[in-house]
Amino acid sequence: MSTLFNHSFDTVTDILDALEAGSVSSVEITKACLDAIAALDSTLHGYLDVNGRALQEAQQADERRRGGEPGSLLGVPIAIKDILCVRGMRTTCGSRMLEQFVPPYDATVVSRLRQAGAVILGKTNLDEFAMGSSTENSAFGPSRNPWDPQRVPGGSSGGSAVVVAACEAPAALGTDTGGSIRQPASLCGITGLKPTYGRVSRSGLVAFASSLDQAGPMAHTAQDCARLLGVMAGRDEADSTSLDAPVPDYVAALKGGVRGLRLGIPSEFLDGLDSAVRTCVESAIKTLCELGAEVRELSLPALKAALPAYYVIAPAEASSNLARYDGTRYGLRVDGPDVIRMFKETRHAGFGPEVKRRVLIGTYALSAGYYDAYYVKAQKVRTLVRRDFDRAFAEVDALVGPATPQTAFRIGEKTDDPLSMYLSDVYTIAVNLAGVCGLVVPCGFSGGLPVGLQFIGPPLAEDRLLRIGHTFQQHTPYHQQRPDLEALTRWQAV
Amino acid sequence: MTVDRLDIEHVAHLARLDLTDGERATMGTQLLQILDYFELLRQFDTDEIEATFQVVPVFNRMRDDVEGLCLPHQEALANAPQSEEGCFRVPRIL
């Protein structure tokens, strides 16, 4: 089987070392990924499309390397969540609405990856327009969790988490509006970073909730995430909310350990937590203590209101953003006798149930008579959430806790109950409301399923979170575990 | 405020969204449950609190008024469901 299956190296860092040493070529690595995709993806469905030009791009990367050109990701294949525009490749957002949409430009993060020499492997599956926590809302069918294919990989960046966990790509880009990088990273046993709002350009990221959306890296290790973030981050003239702050050398910042670092556990995060998940999280926190971190429990009372506030704000922004899908300029059109009929029938046929639900919630929350009661109220509660984080970060350097209340659930288990699905993001959502950063790293297993540990930091403290994650990974084996890929090639749905 | 009924037809019209009878029934019930869940927000006193619409300060930024590269006409229309004479074609409006 392929190089990646042998686990001789499947991280970005190991691949870069081997490429630099000349012991392997980008073409060989890319071929190995394509072989893994051929062997596994009919079962896992992590990809919606594979880049037909991937090997050519790899060949170009090899030529650039031979020519002595620099490039911090030169020759590294990377998968892209199918909500980020890649010029010339279909960008569906997991929706019938955009099934045939081919963007005329690259998202800024994609063009930055290309400039750094990355090879684009393909586009990964997601919940429609990133609305969901399981990929079951994809119009093209769910992805499966490589640790147990009867279970969901989480979402909405579930496809990206799957392809990294199953070694169908050494790294992937995801996006996170309420936990969509961190929750699937946790459920699939990989590392995922939601950067500070504005750290990474949103240009070319199809808008879901513009004040919350942020793209970030998903990989096996914090070190790999540091490499990707260094390429992705920074001011972009095409996104007026992108921050002008200098981009530190995130890889250099990994060194230094956690001695003397003050970590806080939000007591609100221990409510409703599955006991096996709690055991893993507590044991991970103990490890951090042994490494010299000082841990204390503290309270952020407004966290309890974060989930309902989010489910007002995100659908409100979504209902406005998704108004553009009306069958006029791009995407699906269903003809009607007049323009309004065309709009209504196009949107009826093009959107799936969860998108319709959120468009309706958002429209209601923004409609005359309800705007103050729901939308403004939620934005005020959002201020309370921010203040709680500000207060916490005056006392501690970062927060630590679970990423999700339970491990991966079964496909179909929550699809009839939207509220219970929403609750799977209960520990991740507040981070987006406050615009701060969050990192998830694998911290153990419960019943053979991965458990994730979440770190939350103040604005622009990605370097600190990555250092904590890296230190943890230097002393624990969980990020090195891989699912039984050989068994997956023989797996059949019952 | 507790919501015991919701004019889903009106909301769907505002959203320019057709719903089947089945969708109206299921989503009507689900939306009421979700709105009910939003009542949790009332437990938090926000009388003196400013709303946060954006977490970063956002300013309009004007670029210099000089001609730059933009998307060629043909590419901009490439994804259009129907186009004619360089325009997006839609059913008659008036």
Coordinates of C-alpha atoms in Angstrom, one line a residue:
Chain A
M1 CA 0.0 0.0 0.0
S2 CA 1.0 3.6 -0.1
T3 CA 3.7 5.5 1.7
L4 CA 1.2 7.1 4.0
F5 CA -0.3 3.8 5.0
N6 CA 3.0 2.7 6.2
H7 CA 3.0 5.6 8.7
S8 CA 6.6 6.1 7.9
F9 CA 5.7 9.8 7.8
D10 CA 2.3 11.4 7.4
T11 CA 2.8 14.9 9.0
V12 CA 3.6 18.1 7.1
T13 CA 6.8 18.5 9.1
D14 CA 8.1 15.0 8.3
I15 CA 7.2 15.4 4.6
L16 CA 9.0 18.8 4.4
D17 CA 12.1 17.2 6.1
A18 CA 12.0 14.3 3.6
L19 CA 11.5 16.7 0.6
E20 CA 14.4 18.8 1.8
A21 CA 16.6 15.8 2.3
G22 CA 15.7 14.7 -1.2
S23 CA 14.6 11.2 0.0
V24 CA 11.1 11.6 -1.5
S25 CA 9.5 13.8 -4.1
S26 CA 6.3 15.8 -4.0
V27 CA 5.0 13.6 -6.9
E28 CA 5.6 10.5 -4.7
I29 CA 3.9 12.0 -1.7
T30 CA 1.0 13.3 -3.8
K31 CA 0.6 9.8 -5.4
A32 CA 0.5 8.2 -2.0
C33 CA -2.3 10.5 -1.0
L34 CA -4.2 9.8 -4.3
D35 CA -3.7 6.0 -3.6
A36 CA -5.1 6.4 -0.1
I37 CA -8.0 8.3 -1.5
A38 CA -8.6 5.5 -4.1
A39 CA -8.5 2.9 -1.4
L40 CA -10.5 4.7 1.3
D41 CA -12.7 7.5 0.1
S42 CA -15.5 5.4 -1.4
T43 CA -16.1 4.4 2.2
L44 CA -15.2 7.6 4.1
H45 CA -16.4 10.2 1.5
G46 CA -14.1 12.9 2.8
Y47 CA -13.7 14.4 -0.6
L48 CA -16.3 15.9 -2.9
D49 CA -13.7 16.4 -5.7
V50 CA -10.1 15.4 -6.2
N51 CA -7.9 17.9 -8.1
G52 CA -7.2 16.3 -11.5
R53 CA -4.1 18.5 -11.7
A54 CA -2.6 17.5 -8.4
L55 CA 0.2 15.4 -9.9
Q56 CA 1.1 18.2 -12.3
E57 CA 1.2 20.7 -9.4
A58 CA 3.4 18.3 -7.5
Q59 CA 5.7 18.0 -10.5
Q60 CA 6.0 21.8 -10.7
A61 CA 6.7 21.9 -7.0
D62 CA 9.5 19.3 -7.5
E63 CA 10.9 21.5 -10.3
R64 CA 10.8 24.6 -8.2
R65 CA 12.6 22.8 -5.4
R66 CA 15.3 21.5 -7.8
G67 CA 15.6 25.1 -9.0
G68 CA 16.4 26.2 -5.4
E69 CA 13.2 28.2 -5.0
P70 CA 12.0 28.7 -1.4
G71 CA 8.5 27.9 -0.2
S72 CA 7.5 27.0 3.3
L73 CA 5.1 24.3 2.1
L74 CA 6.8 23.5 -1.2
G75 CA 5.5 20.2 -2.5
V76 CA 3.1 19.5 0.5
P77 CA -0.3 18.3 -0.6
I78 CA -3.2 20.0 1.2
A79 CA -7.0 19.4 1.0
I80 CA -9.4 22.4 1.0
K81 CA -12.9 22.5 2.6
D82 CA -15.3 23.0 -0.2
I83 CA -16.5 26.4 1.0
L84 CA -13.2 28.0 0.0
C85 CA -12.9 29.1 -3.6
V86 CA -10.3 27.3 -5.7
R87 CA -10.1 28.8 -9.2
G88 CA -11.3 26.4 -11.8
M89 CA -12.5 23.7 -9.3
R90 CA -16.2 23.4 -8.4
T91 CA -17.0 25.0 -5.1
T92 CA -20.3 23.5 -4.0
C93 CA -20.5 24.4 -0.2
G94 CA -22.2 20.9 0.1
S95 CA -25.3 22.4 -1.6
R96 CA -27.4 21.7 -4.6
M97 CA -27.5 25.4 -5.0
L98 CA -23.8 25.5 -6.0
E99 CA -23.5 22.0 -7.5
Q100 CA -22.1 23.4 -10.8
F101 CA -20.5 26.6 -9.5
V102 CA -16.9 27.1 -10.6
P103 CA -15.3 30.2 -9.0
P104 CA -13.3 32.5 -11.2
Y105 CA -10.7 33.2 -8.5
D106 CA -8.8 31.6 -5.6
A107 CA -9.7 32.5 -2.0
T108 CA -6.8 34.5 -0.5
V109 CA -5.9 31.6 1.8
V110 CA -5.7 29.3 -1.2
S111 CA -3.5 31.6 -3.2
R112 CA -1.2 32.0 -0.2
L113 CA -0.9 28.2 0.1
R114 CA -0.1 28.1 -3.6
Q115 CA 2.6 30.8 -3.2
A116 CA 4.1 28.8 -0.4
G117 CA 4.3 25.8 -2.9
A118 CA 1.4 23.7 -1.6
V119 CA -0.3 21.2 -3.9
I120 CA -4.1 21.3 -3.9
L121 CA -5.3 17.8 -3.4
G122 CA -9.0 18.3 -3.6
K123 CA -12.2 19.7 -2.0
T124 CA -13.6 18.2 1.2
N125 CA -17.1 17.5 2.2
L126 CA -19.1 19.7 4.7
D127 CA -22.5 20.4 6.0
E128 CA -24.4 22.5 3.6
F129 CA -23.0 26.1 3.7
A130 CA -21.1 24.9 6.9
M131 CA -24.4 24.7 8.9
G132 CA -24.2 21.5 10.9
S133 CA -22.1 19.4 13.3
S134 CA -21.9 16.0 11.5
T135 CA -21.7 16.5 7.6
E136 CA -25.1 14.8 7.5
N137 CA -26.4 18.1 6.1
S138 CA -24.3 17.8 3.0
A139 CA -26.4 17.5 -0.1
F140 CA -23.9 14.9 -1.4
G141 CA -24.2 12.5 1.6
P142 CA -22.3 12.3 4.9
S143 CA -18.7 11.6 5.5
R144 CA -17.8 8.7 7.8
N145 CA -15.6 8.7 10.9
P146 CA -12.4 6.7 10.2
W147 CA -12.4 5.4 13.8
D148 CA -15.8 3.9 13.3
P149 CA -17.5 4.3 10.0
Q150 CA -21.0 4.0 11.5
R151 CA -20.3 7.3 13.2
V152 CA -20.2 10.9 12.1
P153 CA -16.8 12.7 11.8
G154 CA -18.4 15.9 13.2
G155 CA -18.9 19.1 11.2
S156 CA -19.1 21.2 9.5
S157 CA -15.4 20.7 8.4
G158 CA -16.0 16.9 8.7
G159 CA -14.5 16.0 5.3
S160 CA -11.3 17.9 6.2
A161 CA -11.0 16.1 9.5
V162 CA -11.7 12.7 7.9
V163 CA -9.0 13.1 5.2
V164 CA -6.4 14.1 7.7
A165 CA -7.3 11.4 10.2
A166 CA -7.3 8.7 7.5
C167 CA -4.0 9.9 6.0
E168 CA -5.7 10.9 2.7
A169 CA -4.0 14.3 3.1
P170 CA -1.3 15.4 5.6
A171 CA -3.3 18.6 6.3
A172 CA -6.4 20.4 5.3
L173 CA -8.1 23.8 5.6
G174 CA -11.3 24.1 7.5
T175 CA -13.5 26.9 8.5
D176 CA -15.0 27.6 12.0
T177 CA -18.1 29.7 12.6
G178 CA -19.2 28.0 15.9
G179 CA -16.8 25.1 16.2
S180 CA -16.6 23.7 12.7
I181 CA -12.9 23.1 12.8
R182 CA -12.5 22.1 16.5
Q183 CA -15.5 19.8 16.9
P184 CA -14.6 17.5 14.0
A185 CA -10.9 17.7 14.9
S186 CA -12.0 16.4 18.4
L187 CA -14.2 13.6 17.0
C188 CA -11.6 12.5 14.5
G189 CA -8.5 12.6 16.8
I190 CA -6.6 15.4 15.0
T191 CA -5.4 18.9 15.8
G192 CA -7.4 22.0 14.6
L193 CA -7.0 25.7 15.1
K194 CA -9.7 28.4 15.0
P195 CA -7.7 31.6 14.7
T196 CA -8.7 35.0 16.2
Y197 CA -11.4 36.7 14.1
G198 CA -9.5 38.7 11.5
R199 CA -6.2 36.8 11.8
V200 CA -6.9 35.1 8.5
S201 CA -8.5 36.7 5.4
R202 CA -12.1 35.6 4.6
S203 CA -11.9 36.7 1.0
G204 CA -13.0 33.8 -1.1
L205 CA -14.5 32.0 1.9
V206 CA -18.2 31.7 1.0
A207 CA -20.0 33.7 3.7
F208 CA -22.2 31.9 6.3
A209 CA -22.1 34.3 9.3
S210 CA -19.6 37.1 8.5
S211 CA -18.9 38.3 12.0
L212 CA -18.0 34.7 13.1
D213 CA -16.5 32.9 10.2
Q214 CA -12.8 32.2 10.2
A215 CA -10.6 29.7 8.2
G216 CA -7.9 27.7 10.0
P217 CA -5.6 24.7 9.7
M218 CA -6.4 21.0 10.5
A219 CA -3.5 18.5 10.7
H220 CA -2.0 15.8 13.0
T221 CA 0.1 18.1 15.2
A222 CA 0.2 21.6 16.6
Q223 CA 3.5 22.0 14.8
D224 CA 1.9 21.4 11.4
C225 CA -0.9 23.8 12.3
A226 CA 1.8 26.4 13.1
R227 CA 3.4 25.9 9.7
L228 CA 0.1 26.4 7.9
L229 CA -1.1 29.3 10.0
G230 CA 2.2 31.2 9.2
V231 CA 1.3 31.0 5.5
M232 CA -2.4 31.8 5.9
A233 CA -2.3 34.7 8.4
G234 CA -2.0 38.4 7.7
R235 CA -3.6 41.5 6.4
D236 CA -5.4 41.2 3.1
E237 CA -6.7 44.3 1.2
A238 CA -9.6 42.1 -0.1
D239 CA -11.0 41.7 3.5
S240 CA -11.5 44.9 5.5
T241 CA -11.9 42.9 8.7
S242 CA -8.5 41.2 8.3
L243 CA -6.1 42.5 11.0
D244 CA -3.0 44.4 10.3
A245 CA -1.1 42.7 13.2
P246 CA 2.4 41.3 12.4
V247 CA 2.5 37.5 11.8
P248 CA 4.9 35.9 14.3
D249 CA 7.1 32.9 13.4
Y250 CA 4.6 30.4 14.8
V251 CA 7.1 27.4 14.4
A252 CA 9.8 29.2 16.3
A253 CA 7.2 30.1 19.0
L254 CA 6.5 26.4 19.7
K255 CA 9.6 26.2 22.0
G256 CA 9.5 27.1 25.6
G257 CA 7.2 24.7 27.3
V258 CA 4.4 25.5 29.7
R259 CA 6.2 26.0 33.0
G260 CA 4.6 28.9 35.0
L261 CA 1.8 29.3 32.5
R262 CA -1.6 30.0 34.1
L263 CA -4.4 27.8 32.8
G264 CA -8.1 28.3 33.8
I265 CA -10.8 25.6 33.6
P266 CA -14.2 27.2 33.1
S267 CA -16.4 25.4 35.6
E268 CA -19.4 25.9 33.1
F269 CA -17.5 23.5 30.8
L270 CA -17.7 20.6 33.3
D271 CA -21.6 20.6 33.3
G272 CA -23.2 18.0 31.1
L273 CA -19.9 16.4 30.2
D274 CA -19.8 12.7 29.4
S275 CA -17.9 11.0 32.3
A276 CA -15.4 9.1 30.0
V277 CA -14.6 12.4 28.2
R278 CA -14.2 14.1 31.5
T279 CA -11.7 11.4 32.7
C280 CA -9.6 12.0 29.6
V281 CA -9.7 15.8 29.9
E282 CA -8.8 15.7 33.6
S283 CA -5.9 13.3 32.9
A284 CA -4.7 15.7 30.2
I285 CA -4.9 18.6 32.5
K286 CA -2.9 16.6 35.1
T287 CA -0.2 16.1 32.5
L288 CA -0.1 19.9 31.9
C289 CA 0.3 20.4 35.6
E290 CA 3.2 17.9 35.7
L291 CA 4.8 19.9 32.9
G292 CA 4.7 23.0 35.1
A293 CA 1.5 24.7 34.2
E294 CA -0.6 26.2 37.1
V295 CA -4.2 25.3 36.8
R296 CA -7.2 26.8 38.5
E297 CA -11.0 26.6 38.1
L298 CA -12.8 29.8 37.3
S299 CA -16.4 30.8 36.3
L300 CA -17.5 32.5 33.1
P301 CA -21.3 32.7 33.8
A302 CA -22.3 34.1 30.4
L303 CA -21.0 30.9 28.7
K304 CA -24.4 29.4 29.5
A305 CA -26.0 32.0 27.2
A306 CA -23.5 31.5 24.3
L307 CA -25.4 28.8 22.6
P308 CA -28.8 30.5 22.3
A309 CA -27.1 33.8 21.4
Y310 CA -25.2 32.1 18.7
Y311 CA -28.3 30.4 17.3
V312 CA -29.9 33.9 16.9
I313 CA -26.9 35.7 15.5
A314 CA -25.5 33.1 13.1
P315 CA -28.8 32.4 11.4
A316 CA -29.6 36.1 11.3
E317 CA -26.3 36.8 9.4
A318 CA -26.9 33.6 7.3
S319 CA -30.4 34.7 6.2
S320 CA -28.9 37.9 5.0
N321 CA -25.8 36.3 3.3
L322 CA -27.8 33.6 1.7
A323 CA -30.2 36.1 0.1
R324 CA -27.8 36.2 -2.8
Y325 CA -28.8 32.6 -3.9
D326 CA -31.7 33.7 -6.0
G327 CA -31.0 32.0 -9.3
T328 CA -29.9 35.2 -11.0
R329 CA -26.2 35.5 -11.3
Y330 CA -24.8 32.1 -10.5
G331 CA -25.8 28.8 -9.0
L332 CA -29.1 26.9 -9.5
R333 CA -32.1 28.5 -11.2
V334 CA -35.6 27.0 -11.2
D335 CA -37.6 29.1 -13.7
G336 CA -40.9 30.7 -12.7
P337 CA -43.4 33.0 -14.4
D338 CA -42.0 36.0 -12.6
V339 CA -38.9 37.0 -10.7
I340 CA -40.4 36.4 -7.2
R341 CA -41.6 32.9 -8.2
M342 CA -38.2 32.2 -9.7
F343 CA -36.5 33.2 -6.4
K344 CA -38.8 31.1 -4.2
E345 CA -38.7 28.0 -6.4
T346 CA -34.9 28.2 -6.8
R347 CA -34.4 28.5 -3.1
H348 CA -36.9 25.7 -2.4
A349 CA -35.1 23.3 -4.7
G350 CA -31.5 24.5 -3.9
F351 CA -31.4 24.6 -0.1
G352 CA -31.6 21.5 2.2
P353 CA -33.6 21.3 5.4
E354 CA -31.1 22.8 7.9
V355 CA -30.3 25.8 5.6
K356 CA -34.0 26.4 5.3
R357 CA -34.4 26.2 9.0
R358 CA -31.7 28.7 9.7
V359 CA -32.8 31.1 7.0
L360 CA -36.3 31.0 8.6
I361 CA -34.9 31.5 12.2
G362 CA -32.7 34.3 11.0
T363 CA -35.4 36.0 9.0
Y364 CA -37.8 35.8 11.9
A365 CA -35.2 37.2 14.4
L366 CA -34.5 40.1 12.0
S367 CA -38.1 40.8 11.1
A368 CA -40.1 43.9 12.3
G369 CA -41.2 43.5 15.9
Y370 CA -38.7 40.8 16.8
Y371 CA -35.4 42.5 15.9
D372 CA -34.8 44.0 19.4
A373 CA -36.2 41.0 21.3
Y374 CA -34.0 38.5 19.6
Y375 CA -31.2 39.9 17.5
V376 CA -30.2 42.9 19.6
K377 CA -30.7 40.9 22.8
A378 CA -28.4 38.2 21.5
Q379 CA -25.7 40.8 20.5
K380 CA -25.9 42.2 24.0
V381 CA -25.4 38.8 25.5
R382 CA -22.5 38.5 23.2
T383 CA -21.0 41.5 24.9
L384 CA -21.4 39.6 28.2
V385 CA -19.6 36.6 26.8
R386 CA -16.7 38.9 25.6
R387 CA -16.4 40.5 29.0
D388 CA -16.3 37.1 30.7
F389 CA -13.4 36.2 28.5
D390 CA -11.6 39.5 29.1
R391 CA -11.9 39.0 32.8
A392 CA -10.7 35.4 32.6
F393 CA -7.7 36.5 30.5
A394 CA -6.7 39.1 33.1
E395 CA -6.3 36.1 35.5
V396 CA -5.0 33.3 33.3
D397 CA -2.9 32.9 30.1
A398 CA -5.3 30.5 28.5
L399 CA -8.4 28.4 29.2
V400 CA -8.5 24.6 29.0
G401 CA -11.4 22.2 28.8
P402 CA -13.3 19.7 26.7
A403 CA -13.9 20.3 23.0
T404 CA -17.2 18.4 22.8
P405 CA -19.6 17.0 25.4
Q406 CA -19.3 13.4 24.0
T407 CA -17.3 11.4 21.5
A408 CA -18.5 10.8 17.9
F409 CA -22.2 9.9 17.7
R410 CA -23.9 7.5 15.3
I411 CA -25.0 8.6 11.8
G412 CA -28.7 9.4 12.0
E413 CA -28.7 9.7 15.8
K414 CA -29.4 13.5 16.0
T415 CA -30.8 14.3 12.5
D416 CA -34.4 14.5 13.7
D417 CA -33.6 16.8 16.6
P418 CA -31.9 20.0 15.6
L419 CA -31.5 21.3 19.2
S420 CA -29.6 18.2 20.3
M421 CA -27.3 18.6 17.2
Y422 CA -26.8 22.3 18.2
L423 CA -25.7 21.2 21.7
S424 CA -22.7 19.3 20.3
D425 CA -21.1 22.8 19.8
V426 CA -21.7 23.9 23.4
Y427 CA -18.0 24.2 24.3
T428 CA -16.8 25.8 21.1
I429 CA -19.4 28.4 20.2
A430 CA -18.4 31.1 22.8
V431 CA -15.0 31.4 21.2
N432 CA -16.5 32.6 17.9
L433 CA -18.9 35.0 19.6
A434 CA -15.9 36.6 21.4
G435 CA -13.7 36.5 18.4
V436 CA -10.8 34.8 20.3
C437 CA -8.8 31.8 19.3
G438 CA -9.1 28.1 20.1
L439 CA -7.0 25.0 19.5
V440 CA -8.1 21.4 19.8
V441 CA -5.6 18.5 20.3
P442 CA -6.3 14.8 20.8
C443 CA -6.0 13.8 24.5
G444 CA -7.2 10.2 24.7
F445 CA -9.7 7.6 23.7
S446 CA -13.0 6.4 25.0
G447 CA -14.4 3.2 23.7
G448 CA -12.0 3.4 20.8
L449 CA -13.1 6.9 19.8
P450 CA -10.9 10.0 20.1
V451 CA -11.4 12.6 22.7
G452 CA -10.2 16.2 22.2
L453 CA -8.8 18.9 24.6
Q454 CA -9.5 22.5 23.9
F455 CA -7.4 25.5 24.7
I456 CA -8.8 29.0 24.4
G457 CA -6.6 32.1 24.2
P458 CA -7.0 35.9 24.0
P459 CA -7.0 37.7 20.6
L460 CA -3.8 36.9 18.6
A461 CA -2.5 34.4 21.2
E462 CA -2.3 31.6 18.5
D463 CA 1.4 31.3 19.2
R464 CA 0.7 30.6 22.9
L465 CA -2.0 28.0 22.2
L466 CA 0.2 26.3 19.6
R467 CA 3.1 26.2 22.1
I468 CA 0.8 24.6 24.8
G469 CA -0.5 22.1 22.3
H470 CA 3.0 21.3 21.0
T471 CA 4.3 20.8 24.5
F472 CA 1.4 18.5 25.3
Q473 CA 2.0 16.5 22.2
Q474 CA 5.7 16.1 23.0
H475 CA 4.7 14.3 26.1
T476 CA 1.7 12.3 24.9
P477 CA 1.1 9.7 22.1
Y478 CA -2.5 10.5 21.1
H479 CA -1.7 12.6 18.0
Q480 CA 0.4 9.7 16.7
Q481 CA -2.5 7.2 16.8
R482 CA -4.1 6.3 13.5
P483 CA -7.3 4.4 12.8
D484 CA -7.0 0.9 11.3
L485 CA -6.8 2.0 7.6
E486 CA -6.3 -1.6 6.3
A487 CA -9.6 -2.6 7.9
L488 CA -11.3 0.4 6.5
T489 CA -10.5 -0.7 2.9
R490 CA -12.6 -3.8 3.5
W491 CA -15.4 -2.1 5.4
Q492 CA -18.9 -2.5 4.1
A493 CA -22.0 -0.7 5.3
V494 CA -24.6 -3.1 6.8
Chain B
M1 CA -41.6 36.6 25.3
T2 CA -43.0 33.2 24.8
V3 CA -44.0 32.3 21.2
D4 CA -46.9 29.9 21.0
R5 CA -47.6 30.4 17.3
L6 CA -45.6 31.5 14.4
D7 CA -46.8 32.7 11.0
I8 CA -44.4 30.5 9.1
E9 CA -45.9 31.4 5.8
H10 CA -45.2 35.0 6.4
V11 CA -41.6 34.3 7.5
A12 CA -41.0 32.1 4.4
H13 CA -42.3 34.8 2.2
L14 CA -39.9 37.3 3.7
A15 CA -37.1 34.8 3.1
R16 CA -38.3 34.2 -0.5
L17 CA -38.6 30.5 0.2
D18 CA -41.2 28.1 -0.9
L19 CA -42.1 25.3 1.6
T20 CA -44.0 22.2 1.0
D21 CA -46.9 21.4 3.4
G22 CA -44.7 18.8 5.1
E23 CA -41.9 21.3 5.6
R24 CA -44.3 23.9 7.0
A25 CA -45.5 21.4 9.6
T26 CA -42.1 20.0 10.7
M27 CA -40.3 23.3 10.6
G28 CA -43.1 25.2 12.3
T29 CA -42.8 22.8 15.3
Q30 CA -39.0 22.8 15.3
L31 CA -38.8 26.6 15.1
L32 CA -41.1 27.0 18.0
Q33 CA -38.8 24.7 20.0
I34 CA -35.8 26.7 19.0
L35 CA -37.5 30.0 19.8
D36 CA -38.4 28.5 23.2
Y37 CA -34.8 27.7 23.8
F38 CA -33.9 31.3 23.1
E39 CA -35.8 32.2 26.3
L40 CA -32.6 31.3 28.1
L41 CA -31.3 34.7 26.9
R42 CA -33.9 36.5 29.1
Q43 CA -32.1 35.2 32.2
F44 CA -29.3 37.6 31.5
D45 CA -29.7 41.3 32.4
T46 CA -28.6 43.4 29.5
D47 CA -30.3 46.7 30.3
E48 CA -27.0 48.6 30.5
I49 CA -25.1 46.6 28.0
E50 CA -24.0 47.7 24.5
A51 CA -24.5 45.2 21.7
T52 CA -21.4 43.7 20.0
F53 CA -22.0 43.6 16.3
Q54 CA -18.4 43.2 15.4
V55 CA -15.5 42.0 17.5
V56 CA -12.9 44.0 15.6
P57 CA -13.2 47.6 14.8
V58 CA -14.3 47.8 11.2
F59 CA -13.8 51.0 9.1
N60 CA -14.6 51.7 5.5
R61 CA -11.4 51.7 3.6
M62 CA -11.3 53.6 0.4
R63 CA -8.8 52.6 -2.3
D64 CA -7.2 55.1 -4.6
D65 CA -9.5 56.0 -7.5
V66 CA -7.3 54.3 -10.1
E67 CA -8.2 51.7 -12.7
G68 CA -7.2 48.2 -11.7
L69 CA -7.6 44.7 -12.9
C70 CA -11.1 43.3 -12.6
L71 CA -12.9 40.2 -13.6
P72 CA -13.4 40.0 -17.4
H73 CA -17.0 40.3 -18.5
Q74 CA -17.1 36.8 -19.9
E75 CA -15.8 35.2 -16.7
A76 CA -18.2 37.1 -14.6
L77 CA -21.1 35.7 -16.7
A78 CA -19.7 32.2 -16.9
N79 CA -21.8 30.9 -14.0
A80 CA -25.0 32.7 -15.0
P81 CA -28.0 30.4 -15.4
Q82 CA -29.0 32.6 -18.4
S83 CA -27.3 35.5 -20.0
E84 CA -27.9 37.7 -23.0
E85 CA -25.9 40.5 -24.6
G86 CA -23.6 40.7 -21.6
C87 CA -26.4 40.8 -19.1
F88 CA -28.0 38.4 -16.6
R89 CA -31.3 37.3 -18.0
V90 CA -34.3 37.0 -15.7
P91 CA -38.1 36.6 -16.2
R92 CA -39.9 39.9 -16.9
I93 CA -40.3 42.1 -14.0
L94 CA -42.8 44.7 -15.2

